[in-house]
Amino acid sequence: MPDGTCCPDCGAVFSEGRWHWGECAALGPAQTCPACRRIREGAAGGILTLKGEFVRAKQQELLSLIHHQEELEKAEHALNRIMDIAVDDDGITVRTTDPRLACRMGDALERAYEGALEIHHDEDGFFARVAWERA
Ligand SMILES: [Zn+2]
């Protein structure tokens, strides 16, 4: 992929071997970035679940922590993003484009609120399932 390739969906720019945030040239080469492709295909790289009584009580606070972690991660790694967030009676489920972001959120939850954190990586390292629970 040539340097300066721009993702038409999110505006990330490819250069020096990776995607990052930058300026898209109006008539430069365009190609959908891997993160937008994953979002379109619904192919999550990480799934984080939050469960327990505490999650129901502190839903808004936990959602802001999740969004804050995404902002921090995304600033440095343009491809690491939230795909979607589902909230139901069971708790909160967050799908991310990258396993690392789901792990980062799990670590931040444990740091801030203790609780029980479990992280399972696929053998190839391309997918992580992260479960956090607090009663
Ligand atoms: Zn994109």
Short mmCIF file of C-alpha atoms and ligand atoms in Angstrom, two decimals:
data_model
loop_
_atom_site.label_atom_id
_atom_site.label_comp_id
_atom_site.label_asym_id
_atom_site.label_seq_id
_atom_site.Cartn_x
_atom_site.Cartn_y
_atom_site.Cartn_z
CA MET A 1 0.00 0.00 0.00
CA PRO A 2 1.49 3.38 -0.96
CA ASP A 3 2.28 6.01 1.67
CA GLY A 4 -0.54 8.53 1.94
CA THR A 5 -3.30 5.97 1.34
CA CYS A 6 -6.37 7.29 3.13
CA CYS A 7 -9.31 5.40 4.63
CA PRO A 8 -12.49 7.02 3.28
CA ASP A 9 -14.51 5.81 6.30
CA CYS A 10 -12.49 7.16 9.22
CA GLY A 11 -9.78 9.35 7.70
CA ALA A 12 -6.81 7.34 8.99
CA VAL A 13 -3.70 7.62 6.80
CA PHE A 14 -1.22 4.88 5.95
CA SER A 15 2.46 5.76 6.04
CA GLU A 16 5.74 4.22 7.15
CA GLY A 17 4.13 0.80 7.40
CA ARG A 18 1.22 1.65 9.67
CA TRP A 19 -2.05 3.52 9.95
CA HIS A 20 -2.26 6.67 11.99
CA TRP A 21 -4.23 9.89 12.30
CA GLY A 22 -3.17 12.56 9.85
CA GLU A 23 -4.19 14.68 6.92
CA CYS A 24 -5.80 12.97 3.94
CA ALA A 25 -4.79 14.32 0.53
CA ALA A 26 -7.96 15.09 -1.42
CA LEU A 27 -6.93 13.13 -4.52
CA GLY A 28 -4.59 10.60 -2.90
CA PRO A 29 -5.05 6.82 -2.97
CA ALA A 30 -7.95 5.52 -0.89
CA GLN A 31 -8.51 2.17 0.78
CA THR A 32 -10.62 1.06 3.73
CA CYS A 33 -8.39 0.53 6.77
CA PRO A 34 -8.36 -2.82 8.63
CA ALA A 35 -10.30 -1.37 11.58
CA CYS A 36 -13.17 -0.09 9.42
CA ARG A 37 -13.17 -3.40 7.53
CA ARG A 38 -13.52 -5.30 10.81
CA ILE A 39 -16.34 -3.00 11.94
CA ARG A 40 -18.14 -3.49 8.64
CA GLU A 41 -17.72 -7.26 8.78
CA GLY A 42 -18.51 -7.47 12.49
CA ALA A 43 -15.23 -9.33 13.06
CA ALA A 44 -14.22 -8.40 16.60
CA GLY A 45 -10.61 -8.66 17.77
CA GLY A 46 -11.59 -8.49 21.41
CA ILE A 47 -14.69 -8.96 23.52
CA LEU A 48 -14.96 -7.50 27.00
CA THR A 49 -17.84 -8.39 29.30
CA LEU A 50 -18.69 -6.62 32.55
CA LYS A 51 -20.97 -8.43 34.95
CA GLY A 52 -22.26 -8.23 38.50
CA GLU A 53 -24.41 -6.07 40.74
CA PHE A 54 -21.76 -3.33 40.74
CA VAL A 55 -22.02 -3.02 36.95
CA ARG A 56 -25.75 -2.36 37.15
CA ALA A 57 -25.24 0.24 39.88
CA LYS A 58 -22.34 2.07 38.22
CA GLN A 59 -23.21 1.65 34.56
CA GLN A 60 -22.55 5.25 33.46
CA GLU A 61 -19.29 5.50 35.34
CA LEU A 62 -18.03 2.24 33.86
CA LEU A 63 -19.06 3.29 30.35
CA SER A 64 -17.07 6.52 30.71
CA LEU A 65 -14.01 4.57 31.82
CA ILE A 66 -14.39 2.36 28.73
CA HIS A 67 -14.67 5.36 26.40
CA HIS A 68 -11.75 7.08 28.08
CA GLN A 69 -9.54 4.02 27.58
CA GLU A 70 -10.54 3.92 23.93
CA GLU A 71 -9.56 7.59 23.49
CA LEU A 72 -6.14 6.98 25.02
CA GLU A 73 -5.48 3.84 22.96
CA LYS A 74 -6.86 5.23 19.71
CA ALA A 75 -4.70 8.35 19.88
CA GLU A 76 -1.59 6.18 19.55
CA HIS A 77 -3.00 3.19 17.67
CA ALA A 78 -5.48 4.38 15.06
CA LEU A 79 -6.76 0.85 14.41
CA ASN A 80 -7.64 0.03 18.01
CA ARG A 81 -11.25 1.05 18.53
CA ILE A 82 -14.59 0.15 20.01
CA MET A 83 -16.87 -1.59 17.48
CA ASP A 84 -20.00 -1.50 19.57
CA ILE A 85 -21.30 -1.61 23.12
CA ALA A 86 -24.35 -3.57 24.24
CA VAL A 87 -25.98 -2.94 27.59
CA ASP A 88 -28.56 -5.35 28.97
CA ASP A 89 -29.76 -6.87 32.26
CA ASP A 90 -26.70 -9.11 32.35
CA GLY A 91 -24.23 -6.25 32.16
CA ILE A 92 -22.14 -4.60 29.48
CA THR A 93 -20.51 -6.18 26.42
CA VAL A 94 -17.90 -4.23 24.46
CA ARG A 95 -16.52 -5.43 21.13
CA THR A 96 -13.20 -3.98 20.00
CA THR A 97 -11.28 -4.13 16.74
CA ASP A 98 -8.13 -5.24 18.52
CA PRO A 99 -7.43 -7.67 21.40
CA ARG A 100 -5.09 -5.18 23.05
CA LEU A 101 -7.81 -2.59 23.62
CA ALA A 102 -10.12 -5.11 25.32
CA CYS A 103 -7.22 -6.13 27.61
CA ARG A 104 -6.39 -2.51 28.36
CA MET A 105 -9.99 -1.85 29.42
CA GLY A 106 -10.02 -4.95 31.62
CA ASP A 107 -6.77 -3.87 33.30
CA ALA A 108 -8.13 -0.35 33.87
CA LEU A 109 -11.33 -1.74 35.42
CA GLU A 110 -9.37 -3.93 37.79
CA ARG A 111 -7.06 -1.05 38.73
CA ALA A 112 -9.94 1.31 39.41
CA TYR A 113 -12.47 -1.02 41.02
CA GLU A 114 -10.71 -4.32 41.86
CA GLY A 115 -13.20 -7.11 41.09
CA ALA A 116 -12.31 -10.32 39.23
CA LEU A 117 -10.57 -10.11 35.87
CA GLU A 118 -10.04 -13.00 33.46
CA ILE A 119 -8.25 -12.67 30.13
CA HIS A 120 -8.10 -15.43 27.53
CA HIS A 121 -5.99 -15.00 24.42
CA ASP A 122 -6.41 -17.13 21.35
CA GLU A 123 -3.33 -19.16 20.55
CA ASP A 124 -2.54 -17.01 17.52
CA GLY A 125 -2.86 -13.82 19.59
CA PHE A 126 -5.39 -12.21 17.26
CA PHE A 127 -8.34 -12.43 19.61
CA ALA A 128 -8.91 -11.90 23.32
CA ARG A 129 -11.90 -12.57 25.51
CA VAL A 130 -11.85 -10.44 28.65
CA ALA A 131 -14.30 -10.89 31.51
CA TRP A 132 -14.58 -8.56 34.47
CA GLU A 133 -16.99 -9.15 37.29
CA ARG A 134 -17.78 -7.41 40.55
CA ALA A 135 -20.62 -8.19 42.91
ZN ZN B 1 -10.87 3.43 8.54
#
